[in-house]
Amino acid sequence: MSVFGDTLRQARAQKGITLRQAEQEIRINRHYLAALEDETFENLPALPYQRGIVRTYAAYLGLDQTRLVELFDEARGTRPDDPPRIEMIEPVEMPSHWAPNFAVIAFTLIAGAIIFAWLYSAYFKAPTVSDSTMLDLQPTVTRVSEDQIFVPSPTPDLPTPTATAVPTEIPVDPPTETVPPPATEDAAAGAISNSPQIQAISVETPADSSTGESGIARSVPSELPNGAVAIRITAQADIYVQIAADGVQYFQGNLVQGESTDWIVGHTFSVYTTSGANTLFTNNQGTQFVMGTEQGEVVYTL
């Protein structure tokens, strides 16, 4: 047995932790932990998950994760069925160039000029010729002689009018209201049949992918052909994640707490996350694990 297995066993013994206790706290099958300590690597899942289990177990025991992964690779060696390793994908920082919207600026200036011109013409314009004429008119008093004064003559007495007969009113029957006939059931049925009906809208869901080819799937079986595996990520806090499988990026975006991605199928994976401790991995065999305890940004290679 090499140094790798003894290091894990001694670290666990110093902390006084059993395999069952470790299984409950880090949510990794105790048989996998025992296989690491005994260096029986054939009892472990696929290679991408083995390194993740080593990182999680080393962080739990307070050991250097990078050093333990190197010891694991030395103890395990290279096997013919191992998938090729891919380099980490560094996040690309795109510079942000702010450019003013000249169309909005031009529209604002034109609108302001129109409003200013209207206000100026309405309140500050010079008076016109007709307005000046009205302002120059002043009322004058003209004297009138006594011969030009009109005196009204007395009104003559008018004859008294005689009383006339008052016409009698003839009673007229009030008009009767015409009541429309009640609607029948046939008429109501016809009105209902003529009303438009809402048609149902069918939504197709994507089919499950179980061919072993790299890509995204809604559901996957526990065993995939061609040595492929599938992972998905569940956010234990609000994080930003990028997932690449076999050199192709299939997911990039934000995940809120409790939200999960679809299944990503492939042979090798590179995962960038803004918080390693809050990034929970799940494989298609139902095993859940975390790759590390980093609180900040980190890139994992599976």
PDB file of C-alpha atoms in Angstrom:
ATOM      1  CA  MET A   1       0.000   0.000   0.000  1.00  0.00           C
ATOM      2  CA  SER A   2       1.353   3.441  -0.932  1.00  0.00           C
ATOM      3  CA  VAL A   3       1.435   6.666   1.066  1.00  0.00           C
ATOM      4  CA  PHE A   4      -1.955   7.754  -0.285  1.00  0.00           C
ATOM      5  CA  GLY A   5      -4.096   5.198   1.571  1.00  0.00           C
ATOM      6  CA  ASP A   6      -2.087   5.423   4.818  1.00  0.00           C
ATOM      7  CA  THR A   7      -2.381   9.229   4.816  1.00  0.00           C
ATOM      8  CA  LEU A   8      -6.178   9.090   4.628  1.00  0.00           C
ATOM      9  CA  ARG A   9      -6.490   6.351   7.259  1.00  0.00           C
ATOM     10  CA  GLN A  10      -4.123   8.066   9.732  1.00  0.00           C
ATOM     11  CA  ALA A  11      -5.857  11.437   9.321  1.00  0.00           C
ATOM     12  CA  ARG A  12      -9.251   9.852  10.002  1.00  0.00           C
ATOM     13  CA  ALA A  13      -7.880   7.951  13.008  1.00  0.00           C
ATOM     14  CA  GLN A  14      -6.408  11.134  14.512  1.00  0.00           C
ATOM     15  CA  LYS A  15      -9.813  12.819  14.323  1.00  0.00           C
ATOM     16  CA  GLY A  16     -11.529   9.761  15.824  1.00  0.00           C
ATOM     17  CA  ILE A  17     -14.030   9.509  12.960  1.00  0.00           C
ATOM     18  CA  THR A  18     -15.561   6.286  11.646  1.00  0.00           C
ATOM     19  CA  LEU A  19     -16.371   5.656   8.004  1.00  0.00           C
ATOM     20  CA  ARG A  20     -20.086   5.750   8.792  1.00  0.00           C
ATOM     21  CA  GLN A  21     -19.750   9.174  10.444  1.00  0.00           C
ATOM     22  CA  ALA A  22     -17.811  10.477   7.450  1.00  0.00           C
ATOM     23  CA  GLU A  23     -20.475   9.089   5.101  1.00  0.00           C
ATOM     24  CA  GLN A  24     -23.238  10.955   6.952  1.00  0.00           C
ATOM     25  CA  GLU A  25     -21.366  14.271   7.072  1.00  0.00           C
ATOM     26  CA  ILE A  26     -19.971  14.511   3.517  1.00  0.00           C
ATOM     27  CA  ARG A  27     -22.690  12.386   1.838  1.00  0.00           C
ATOM     28  CA  ILE A  28     -20.280   9.982   0.101  1.00  0.00           C
ATOM     29  CA  ASN A  29     -20.771   6.210   0.268  1.00  0.00           C
ATOM     30  CA  ARG A  30     -18.542   4.712   2.958  1.00  0.00           C
ATOM     31  CA  HIS A  31     -17.583   1.872   0.588  1.00  0.00           C
ATOM     32  CA  TYR A  32     -15.982   4.477  -1.691  1.00  0.00           C
ATOM     33  CA  LEU A  33     -14.100   5.964   1.288  1.00  0.00           C
ATOM     34  CA  ALA A  34     -12.881   2.506   2.315  1.00  0.00           C
ATOM     35  CA  ALA A  35     -11.799   1.823  -1.285  1.00  0.00           C
ATOM     36  CA  LEU A  36      -9.661   4.987  -1.217  1.00  0.00           C
ATOM     37  CA  GLU A  37      -7.988   3.996   2.058  1.00  0.00           C
ATOM     38  CA  ASP A  38      -7.439   0.401   0.836  1.00  0.00           C
ATOM     39  CA  GLU A  39      -6.429   1.661  -2.636  1.00  0.00           C
ATOM     40  CA  THR A  40      -8.890  -0.717  -4.308  1.00  0.00           C
ATOM     41  CA  PHE A  41      -9.658   1.744  -7.074  1.00  0.00           C
ATOM     42  CA  GLU A  42     -11.634  -0.746  -9.132  1.00  0.00           C
ATOM     43  CA  ASN A  43     -14.480  -0.403  -6.580  1.00  0.00           C
ATOM     44  CA  LEU A  44     -14.817   3.324  -7.279  1.00  0.00           C
ATOM     45  CA  PRO A  45     -17.070   4.971  -9.880  1.00  0.00           C
ATOM     46  CA  ALA A  46     -15.777   6.547 -13.091  1.00  0.00           C
ATOM     47  CA  LEU A  47     -12.478   8.470 -13.003  1.00  0.00           C
ATOM     48  CA  PRO A  48     -14.027  11.976 -13.099  1.00  0.00           C
ATOM     49  CA  TYR A  49     -15.909  11.184  -9.866  1.00  0.00           C
ATOM     50  CA  GLN A  50     -12.862   9.613  -8.166  1.00  0.00           C
ATOM     51  CA  ARG A  51     -10.931  12.879  -8.132  1.00  0.00           C
ATOM     52  CA  GLY A  52     -13.987  14.694  -6.807  1.00  0.00           C
ATOM     53  CA  ILE A  53     -14.345  12.169  -3.976  1.00  0.00           C
ATOM     54  CA  VAL A  54     -10.619  12.527  -3.147  1.00  0.00           C
ATOM     55  CA  ARG A  55     -10.915  16.342  -2.964  1.00  0.00           C
ATOM     56  CA  THR A  56     -14.015  16.195  -0.755  1.00  0.00           C
ATOM     57  CA  TYR A  57     -12.563  13.558   1.605  1.00  0.00           C
ATOM     58  CA  ALA A  58      -9.231  15.425   1.868  1.00  0.00           C
ATOM     59  CA  ALA A  59     -10.977  18.699   2.693  1.00  0.00           C
ATOM     60  CA  TYR A  60     -13.103  16.914   5.315  1.00  0.00           C
ATOM     61  CA  LEU A  61      -9.973  15.471   6.984  1.00  0.00           C
ATOM     62  CA  GLY A  62      -8.149  18.816   6.838  1.00  0.00           C
ATOM     63  CA  LEU A  63      -5.554  17.682   4.274  1.00  0.00           C
ATOM     64  CA  ASP A  64      -4.114  19.497   1.254  1.00  0.00           C
ATOM     65  CA  GLN A  65      -6.488  18.710  -1.611  1.00  0.00           C
ATOM     66  CA  THR A  66      -3.978  19.311  -4.421  1.00  0.00           C
ATOM     67  CA  ARG A  67      -1.316  17.137  -2.764  1.00  0.00           C
ATOM     68  CA  LEU A  68      -3.820  14.320  -2.108  1.00  0.00           C
ATOM     69  CA  VAL A  69      -4.960  14.355  -5.756  1.00  0.00           C
ATOM     70  CA  GLU A  70      -1.314  14.054  -6.858  1.00  0.00           C
ATOM     71  CA  LEU A  71      -0.784  11.098  -4.464  1.00  0.00           C
ATOM     72  CA  PHE A  72      -4.006   9.536  -5.776  1.00  0.00           C
ATOM     73  CA  ASP A  73      -2.819   9.795  -9.397  1.00  0.00           C
ATOM     74  CA  GLU A  74       0.542   8.255  -8.435  1.00  0.00           C
ATOM     75  CA  ALA A  75      -1.103   5.389  -6.531  1.00  0.00           C
ATOM     76  CA  ARG A  76      -3.725   4.692  -9.183  1.00  0.00           C
ATOM     77  CA  GLY A  77      -1.511   5.099 -12.224  1.00  0.00           C
ATOM     78  CA  THR A  78      -2.728   5.362 -15.801  1.00  0.00           C
ATOM     79  CA  ARG A  79      -5.144   2.805 -17.229  1.00  0.00           C
ATOM     80  CA  PRO A  80      -6.109   2.103 -20.844  1.00  0.00           C
ATOM     81  CA  ASP A  81      -9.788   2.933 -20.309  1.00  0.00           C
ATOM     82  CA  ASP A  82      -9.077   6.368 -18.785  1.00  0.00           C
ATOM     83  CA  PRO A  83     -10.579   9.251 -20.807  1.00  0.00           C
ATOM     84  CA  PRO A  84      -8.182  11.976 -21.984  1.00  0.00           C
ATOM     85  CA  ARG A  85      -7.777  14.933 -19.661  1.00  0.00           C
ATOM     86  CA  ILE A  86      -8.714  18.405 -20.815  1.00  0.00           C
ATOM     87  CA  GLU A  87      -7.263  21.702 -19.750  1.00  0.00           C
ATOM     88  CA  MET A  88      -9.191  24.077 -17.539  1.00  0.00           C
ATOM     89  CA  ILE A  89     -11.255  26.720 -19.276  1.00  0.00           C
ATOM     90  CA  GLU A  90     -10.292  30.121 -17.977  1.00  0.00           C
ATOM     91  CA  PRO A  91     -13.210  32.552 -17.742  1.00  0.00           C
ATOM     92  CA  VAL A  92     -12.987  35.218 -20.419  1.00  0.00           C
ATOM     93  CA  GLU A  93     -13.285  38.761 -19.125  1.00  0.00           C
ATOM     94  CA  MET A  94     -14.939  40.899 -21.764  1.00  0.00           C
ATOM     95  CA  PRO A  95     -14.234  44.643 -21.402  1.00  0.00           C
ATOM     96  CA  SER A  96     -17.325  46.745 -21.241  1.00  0.00           C
ATOM     97  CA  HIS A  97     -17.370  49.733 -23.604  1.00  0.00           C
ATOM     98  CA  TRP A  98     -20.013  52.314 -22.862  1.00  0.00           C
ATOM     99  CA  ALA A  99     -21.215  54.157 -25.953  1.00  0.00           C
ATOM    100  CA  PRO A 100     -23.707  57.034 -25.773  1.00  0.00           C
ATOM    101  CA  ASN A 101     -26.956  56.688 -27.672  1.00  0.00           C
ATOM    102  CA  PHE A 102     -26.699  59.562 -30.116  1.00  0.00           C
ATOM    103  CA  ALA A 103     -30.232  59.022 -31.416  1.00  0.00           C
ATOM    104  CA  VAL A 104     -31.706  59.608 -27.952  1.00  0.00           C
ATOM    105  CA  ILE A 105     -29.499  62.665 -27.402  1.00  0.00           C
ATOM    106  CA  ALA A 106     -30.480  64.172 -30.768  1.00  0.00           C
ATOM    107  CA  PHE A 107     -34.182  63.541 -30.144  1.00  0.00           C
ATOM    108  CA  THR A 108     -33.944  65.199 -26.710  1.00  0.00           C
ATOM    109  CA  LEU A 109     -32.228  68.294 -28.123  1.00  0.00           C
ATOM    110  CA  ILE A 110     -34.767  68.684 -30.955  1.00  0.00           C
ATOM    111  CA  ALA A 111     -37.734  68.264 -28.601  1.00  0.00           C
ATOM    112  CA  GLY A 112     -36.254  70.823 -26.183  1.00  0.00           C
ATOM    113  CA  ALA A 113     -35.721  73.330 -29.008  1.00  0.00           C
ATOM    114  CA  ILE A 114     -39.334  72.950 -30.204  1.00  0.00           C
ATOM    115  CA  ILE A 115     -40.734  73.443 -26.689  1.00  0.00           C
ATOM    116  CA  PHE A 116     -38.528  76.498 -26.087  1.00  0.00           C
ATOM    117  CA  ALA A 117     -39.586  78.089 -29.406  1.00  0.00           C
ATOM    118  CA  TRP A 118     -43.274  77.545 -28.625  1.00  0.00           C
ATOM    119  CA  LEU A 119     -42.977  79.050 -25.133  1.00  0.00           C
ATOM    120  CA  TYR A 120     -41.041  82.036 -26.443  1.00  0.00           C
ATOM    121  CA  SER A 121     -43.559  82.745 -29.219  1.00  0.00           C
ATOM    122  CA  ALA A 122     -46.521  82.360 -26.834  1.00  0.00           C
ATOM    123  CA  TYR A 123     -45.320  84.579 -23.967  1.00  0.00           C
ATOM    124  CA  PHE A 124     -42.572  86.868 -25.260  1.00  0.00           C
ATOM    125  CA  LYS A 125     -43.624  87.830 -28.848  1.00  0.00           C
ATOM    126  CA  ALA A 126     -44.102  91.555 -29.833  1.00  0.00           C
ATOM    127  CA  PRO A 127     -47.724  92.829 -30.163  1.00  0.00           C
ATOM    128  CA  THR A 128     -49.199  92.910 -33.708  1.00  0.00           C
ATOM    129  CA  VAL A 129     -50.679  95.968 -35.528  1.00  0.00           C
ATOM    130  CA  SER A 130     -54.253  95.104 -34.563  1.00  0.00           C
ATOM    131  CA  ASP A 131     -53.256  94.726 -30.922  1.00  0.00           C
ATOM    132  CA  SER A 132     -51.544  98.163 -31.020  1.00  0.00           C
ATOM    133  CA  THR A 133     -54.688  99.778 -32.488  1.00  0.00           C
ATOM    134  CA  MET A 134     -56.849  98.349 -29.731  1.00  0.00           C
ATOM    135  CA  LEU A 135     -54.456  99.645 -27.111  1.00  0.00           C
ATOM    136  CA  ASP A 136     -54.502 103.228 -28.564  1.00  0.00           C
ATOM    137  CA  LEU A 137     -58.333 103.636 -28.457  1.00  0.00           C
ATOM    138  CA  GLN A 138     -59.512 105.758 -25.524  1.00  0.00           C
ATOM    139  CA  PRO A 139     -63.180 106.408 -24.603  1.00  0.00           C
ATOM    140  CA  THR A 140     -64.369 110.109 -25.123  1.00  0.00           C
ATOM    141  CA  VAL A 141     -67.437 112.092 -23.887  1.00  0.00           C
ATOM    142  CA  THR A 142     -69.577 113.993 -26.513  1.00  0.00           C
ATOM    143  CA  ARG A 143     -72.002 116.736 -25.388  1.00  0.00           C
ATOM    144  CA  VAL A 144     -75.625 116.461 -26.747  1.00  0.00           C
ATOM    145  CA  SER A 145     -78.019 119.479 -27.030  1.00  0.00           C
ATOM    146  CA  GLU A 146     -81.495 119.491 -25.515  1.00  0.00           C
ATOM    147  CA  ASP A 147     -83.121 119.367 -29.003  1.00  0.00           C
ATOM    148  CA  GLN A 148     -81.420 116.050 -29.701  1.00  0.00           C
ATOM    149  CA  ILE A 149     -82.645 114.424 -26.481  1.00  0.00           C
ATOM    150  CA  PHE A 150     -85.510 111.939 -27.170  1.00  0.00           C
ATOM    151  CA  VAL A 151     -88.441 112.076 -24.682  1.00  0.00           C
ATOM    152  CA  PRO A 152     -90.904 109.126 -24.893  1.00  0.00           C
ATOM    153  CA  SER A 153     -94.674 109.937 -25.244  1.00  0.00           C
ATOM    154  CA  PRO A 154     -97.220 108.593 -22.715  1.00  0.00           C
ATOM    155  CA  THR A 155     -98.636 105.112 -23.419  1.00  0.00           C
ATOM    156  CA  PRO A 156    -102.384 105.046 -24.363  1.00  0.00           C
ATOM    157  CA  ASP A 157    -104.850 102.881 -22.383  1.00  0.00           C
ATOM    158  CA  LEU A 158    -105.430  99.451 -23.930  1.00  0.00           C
ATOM    159  CA  PRO A 159    -108.836  97.669 -23.944  1.00  0.00           C
ATOM    160  CA  THR A 160    -109.388  95.012 -21.257  1.00  0.00           C
ATOM    161  CA  PRO A 161    -109.317  91.515 -22.776  1.00  0.00           C
ATOM    162  CA  THR A 162    -112.427  89.308 -22.371  1.00  0.00           C
ATOM    163  CA  ALA A 163    -112.273  85.857 -20.830  1.00  0.00           C
ATOM    164  CA  THR A 164    -112.088  82.925 -23.222  1.00  0.00           C
ATOM    165  CA  ALA A 165    -113.324  79.375 -22.690  1.00  0.00           C
ATOM    166  CA  VAL A 166    -110.785  76.963 -21.252  1.00  0.00           C
ATOM    167  CA  PRO A 167    -110.466  73.776 -23.356  1.00  0.00           C
ATOM    168  CA  THR A 168    -111.244  70.542 -21.555  1.00  0.00           C
ATOM    169  CA  GLU A 169    -108.714  67.709 -21.589  1.00  0.00           C
ATOM    170  CA  ILE A 170    -109.796  64.438 -23.175  1.00  0.00           C
ATOM    171  CA  PRO A 171    -108.388  61.396 -21.284  1.00  0.00           C
ATOM    172  CA  VAL A 172    -106.118  59.255 -23.418  1.00  0.00           C
ATOM    173  CA  ASP A 173    -105.286  55.664 -22.587  1.00  0.00           C
ATOM    174  CA  PRO A 174    -101.591  55.273 -21.734  1.00  0.00           C
ATOM    175  CA  PRO A 175     -99.567  53.260 -24.249  1.00  0.00           C
ATOM    176  CA  THR A 176     -99.023  49.630 -23.345  1.00  0.00           C
ATOM    177  CA  GLU A 177     -95.485  48.313 -23.092  1.00  0.00           C
ATOM    178  CA  THR A 178     -94.558  45.531 -25.435  1.00  0.00           C
ATOM    179  CA  VAL A 179     -92.873  42.701 -23.492  1.00  0.00           C
ATOM    180  CA  PRO A 180     -90.465  40.626 -25.611  1.00  0.00           C
ATOM    181  CA  PRO A 181     -91.078  36.867 -25.513  1.00  0.00           C
ATOM    182  CA  PRO A 182     -88.788  34.930 -23.143  1.00  0.00           C
ATOM    183  CA  ALA A 183     -85.766  33.284 -24.674  1.00  0.00           C
ATOM    184  CA  THR A 184     -86.216  29.582 -25.312  1.00  0.00           C
ATOM    185  CA  GLU A 185     -83.676  26.834 -24.564  1.00  0.00           C
ATOM    186  CA  ASP A 186     -83.052  26.361 -28.306  1.00  0.00           C
ATOM    187  CA  ALA A 187     -82.124  30.032 -28.697  1.00  0.00           C
ATOM    188  CA  ALA A 188     -79.795  29.882 -25.680  1.00  0.00           C
ATOM    189  CA  ALA A 189     -78.174  26.743 -27.043  1.00  0.00           C
ATOM    190  CA  GLY A 190     -77.650  28.417 -30.399  1.00  0.00           C
ATOM    191  CA  ALA A 191     -76.018  31.437 -28.739  1.00  0.00           C
ATOM    192  CA  ILE A 192     -73.664  29.169 -26.813  1.00  0.00           C
ATOM    193  CA  SER A 193     -72.745  27.178 -29.911  1.00  0.00           C
ATOM    194  CA  ASN A 194     -71.918  30.386 -31.821  1.00  0.00           C
ATOM    195  CA  SER A 195     -69.525  31.690 -29.105  1.00  0.00           C
ATOM    196  CA  PRO A 196     -65.786  31.165 -29.817  1.00  0.00           C
ATOM    197  CA  GLN A 197     -64.070  28.332 -27.946  1.00  0.00           C
ATOM    198  CA  ILE A 198     -60.507  28.445 -26.559  1.00  0.00           C
ATOM    199  CA  GLN A 199     -58.252  25.858 -28.173  1.00  0.00           C
ATOM    200  CA  ALA A 200     -55.679  23.982 -26.010  1.00  0.00           C
ATOM    201  CA  ILE A 201     -52.004  24.555 -26.774  1.00  0.00           C
ATOM    202  CA  SER A 202     -49.720  21.492 -26.705  1.00  0.00           C
ATOM    203  CA  VAL A 203     -46.051  21.908 -25.668  1.00  0.00           C
ATOM    204  CA  GLU A 204     -43.481  19.318 -26.738  1.00  0.00           C
ATOM    205  CA  THR A 205     -40.830  18.317 -24.196  1.00  0.00           C
ATOM    206  CA  PRO A 206     -37.301  17.341 -25.301  1.00  0.00           C
ATOM    207  CA  ALA A 207     -36.615  13.607 -25.491  1.00  0.00           C
ATOM    208  CA  ASP A 208     -34.255  11.911 -23.023  1.00  0.00           C
ATOM    209  CA  SER A 209     -30.697  11.316 -24.234  1.00  0.00           C
ATOM    210  CA  SER A 210     -29.234   7.881 -23.433  1.00  0.00           C
ATOM    211  CA  THR A 211     -26.910   7.320 -26.407  1.00  0.00           C
ATOM    212  CA  GLY A 212     -23.754   8.323 -24.564  1.00  0.00           C
ATOM    213  CA  GLU A 213     -23.045  11.270 -26.858  1.00  0.00           C
ATOM    214  CA  SER A 214     -22.014  14.591 -25.315  1.00  0.00           C
ATOM    215  CA  GLY A 215     -24.882  17.008 -24.804  1.00  0.00           C
ATOM    216  CA  ILE A 216     -27.760  18.100 -22.560  1.00  0.00           C
ATOM    217  CA  ALA A 217     -30.575  15.770 -21.412  1.00  0.00           C
ATOM    218  CA  ARG A 218     -33.590  16.124 -19.153  1.00  0.00           C
ATOM    219  CA  SER A 219     -33.196  12.568 -17.770  1.00  0.00           C
ATOM    220  CA  VAL A 220     -30.501   9.896 -18.057  1.00  0.00           C
ATOM    221  CA  PRO A 221     -30.217   6.203 -17.077  1.00  0.00           C
ATOM    222  CA  SER A 222     -27.890   5.049 -14.327  1.00  0.00           C
ATOM    223  CA  GLU A 223     -25.600   3.379 -16.873  1.00  0.00           C
ATOM    224  CA  LEU A 224     -24.543   5.139 -20.098  1.00  0.00           C
ATOM    225  CA  PRO A 225     -22.781   3.478 -23.060  1.00  0.00           C
ATOM    226  CA  ASN A 226     -19.288   4.244 -24.364  1.00  0.00           C
ATOM    227  CA  GLY A 227     -17.986   4.984 -20.867  1.00  0.00           C
ATOM    228  CA  ALA A 228     -19.932   8.232 -20.668  1.00  0.00           C
ATOM    229  CA  VAL A 229     -21.206   9.772 -17.435  1.00  0.00           C
ATOM    230  CA  ALA A 230     -23.699  12.519 -16.665  1.00  0.00           C
ATOM    231  CA  ILE A 231     -23.619  15.246 -14.024  1.00  0.00           C
ATOM    232  CA  ARG A 232     -25.827  18.066 -12.935  1.00  0.00           C
ATOM    233  CA  ILE A 233     -25.249  20.868 -10.443  1.00  0.00           C
ATOM    234  CA  THR A 234     -27.539  22.077  -7.648  1.00  0.00           C
ATOM    235  CA  ALA A 235     -26.895  25.499  -6.109  1.00  0.00           C
ATOM    236  CA  GLN A 236     -26.789  25.567  -2.307  1.00  0.00           C
ATOM    237  CA  ALA A 237     -26.566  29.381  -2.539  1.00  0.00           C
ATOM    238  CA  ASP A 238     -26.849  31.904  -5.376  1.00  0.00           C
ATOM    239  CA  ILE A 239     -23.922  31.109  -7.752  1.00  0.00           C
ATOM    240  CA  TYR A 240     -22.747  31.561 -11.341  1.00  0.00           C
ATOM    241  CA  VAL A 241     -21.710  28.356 -13.179  1.00  0.00           C
ATOM    242  CA  GLN A 242     -20.060  27.363 -16.502  1.00  0.00           C
ATOM    243  CA  ILE A 243     -20.077  23.657 -17.495  1.00  0.00           C
ATOM    244  CA  ALA A 244     -18.061  22.175 -20.392  1.00  0.00           C
ATOM    245  CA  ALA A 245     -18.119  18.521 -21.472  1.00  0.00           C
ATOM    246  CA  ASP A 246     -15.470  17.067 -23.821  1.00  0.00           C
ATOM    247  CA  GLY A 247     -14.227  20.579 -24.614  1.00  0.00           C
ATOM    248  CA  VAL A 248     -17.659  22.031 -25.479  1.00  0.00           C
ATOM    249  CA  GLN A 249     -19.468  24.470 -23.162  1.00  0.00           C
ATOM    250  CA  TYR A 250     -23.089  23.401 -22.602  1.00  0.00           C
ATOM    251  CA  PHE A 251     -24.216  25.654 -19.729  1.00  0.00           C
ATOM    252  CA  GLN A 252     -23.445  29.194 -18.609  1.00  0.00           C
ATOM    253  CA  GLY A 253     -25.638  31.207 -16.258  1.00  0.00           C
ATOM    254  CA  ASN A 254     -26.806  32.011 -12.730  1.00  0.00           C
ATOM    255  CA  LEU A 255     -28.420  29.496 -10.368  1.00  0.00           C
ATOM    256  CA  VAL A 256     -30.458  30.571  -7.346  1.00  0.00           C
ATOM    257  CA  GLN A 257     -30.419  28.544  -4.147  1.00  0.00           C
ATOM    258  CA  GLY A 258     -32.070  25.144  -4.694  1.00  0.00           C
ATOM    259  CA  GLU A 259     -32.061  25.407  -8.516  1.00  0.00           C
ATOM    260  CA  SER A 260     -30.460  22.623 -10.615  1.00  0.00           C
ATOM    261  CA  THR A 261     -29.153  22.371 -14.163  1.00  0.00           C
ATOM    262  CA  ASP A 262     -30.145  19.740 -16.709  1.00  0.00           C
ATOM    263  CA  TRP A 263     -27.995  16.629 -17.093  1.00  0.00           C
ATOM    264  CA  ILE A 264     -24.715  17.223 -18.943  1.00  0.00           C
ATOM    265  CA  VAL A 265     -23.470  14.023 -20.655  1.00  0.00           C
ATOM    266  CA  GLY A 266     -19.794  13.512 -21.539  1.00  0.00           C
ATOM    267  CA  HIS A 267     -16.510  11.828 -20.664  1.00  0.00           C
ATOM    268  CA  THR A 268     -14.497  14.701 -19.187  1.00  0.00           C
ATOM    269  CA  PHE A 269     -15.829  17.870 -17.585  1.00  0.00           C
ATOM    270  CA  SER A 270     -14.582  21.326 -16.651  1.00  0.00           C
ATOM    271  CA  VAL A 271     -16.759  23.285 -14.197  1.00  0.00           C
ATOM    272  CA  TYR A 272     -16.249  26.943 -13.252  1.00  0.00           C
ATOM    273  CA  THR A 273     -18.209  28.207 -10.212  1.00  0.00           C
ATOM    274  CA  THR A 274     -18.172  31.358  -8.117  1.00  0.00           C
ATOM    275  CA  SER A 275     -18.420  29.305  -4.883  1.00  0.00           C
ATOM    276  CA  GLY A 276     -17.019  25.783  -4.692  1.00  0.00           C
ATOM    277  CA  ALA A 277     -18.466  25.097  -1.231  1.00  0.00           C
ATOM    278  CA  ASN A 278     -22.010  25.843  -2.452  1.00  0.00           C
ATOM    279  CA  THR A 279     -21.796  23.752  -5.664  1.00  0.00           C
ATOM    280  CA  LEU A 280     -23.356  20.293  -5.183  1.00  0.00           C
ATOM    281  CA  PHE A 281     -22.641  17.673  -7.871  1.00  0.00           C
ATOM    282  CA  THR A 282     -24.930  14.704  -8.664  1.00  0.00           C
ATOM    283  CA  ASN A 283     -24.005  11.897 -11.069  1.00  0.00           C
ATOM    284  CA  ASN A 284     -26.316   9.615 -13.029  1.00  0.00           C
ATOM    285  CA  GLN A 285     -25.801   6.863 -10.414  1.00  0.00           C
ATOM    286  CA  GLY A 286     -27.434   9.084  -7.763  1.00  0.00           C
ATOM    287  CA  THR A 287     -24.229   9.960  -5.872  1.00  0.00           C
ATOM    288  CA  GLN A 288     -24.023  13.530  -4.554  1.00  0.00           C
ATOM    289  CA  PHE A 289     -20.704  15.186  -3.675  1.00  0.00           C
ATOM    290  CA  VAL A 290     -18.883  18.507  -3.554  1.00  0.00           C
ATOM    291  CA  MET A 291     -15.515  19.059  -5.236  1.00  0.00           C
ATOM    292  CA  GLY A 292     -14.071  21.408  -2.630  1.00  0.00           C
ATOM    293  CA  THR A 293     -14.678  23.838   0.219  1.00  0.00           C
ATOM    294  CA  GLU A 294     -13.568  27.047  -1.538  1.00  0.00           C
ATOM    295  CA  GLN A 295     -15.840  29.993  -0.777  1.00  0.00           C
ATOM    296  CA  GLY A 296     -14.707  31.911  -3.871  1.00  0.00           C
ATOM    297  CA  GLU A 297     -14.185  31.232  -7.572  1.00  0.00           C
ATOM    298  CA  VAL A 298     -12.697  27.885  -8.615  1.00  0.00           C
ATOM    299  CA  VAL A 299     -12.455  25.627 -11.694  1.00  0.00           C
ATOM    300  CA  TYR A 300     -12.870  21.860 -11.231  1.00  0.00           C
ATOM    301  CA  THR A 301     -11.741  19.200 -13.716  1.00  0.00           C
ATOM    302  CA  LEU A 302     -13.584  15.888 -13.627  1.00  0.00           C
TER     303      LEU A 302
END
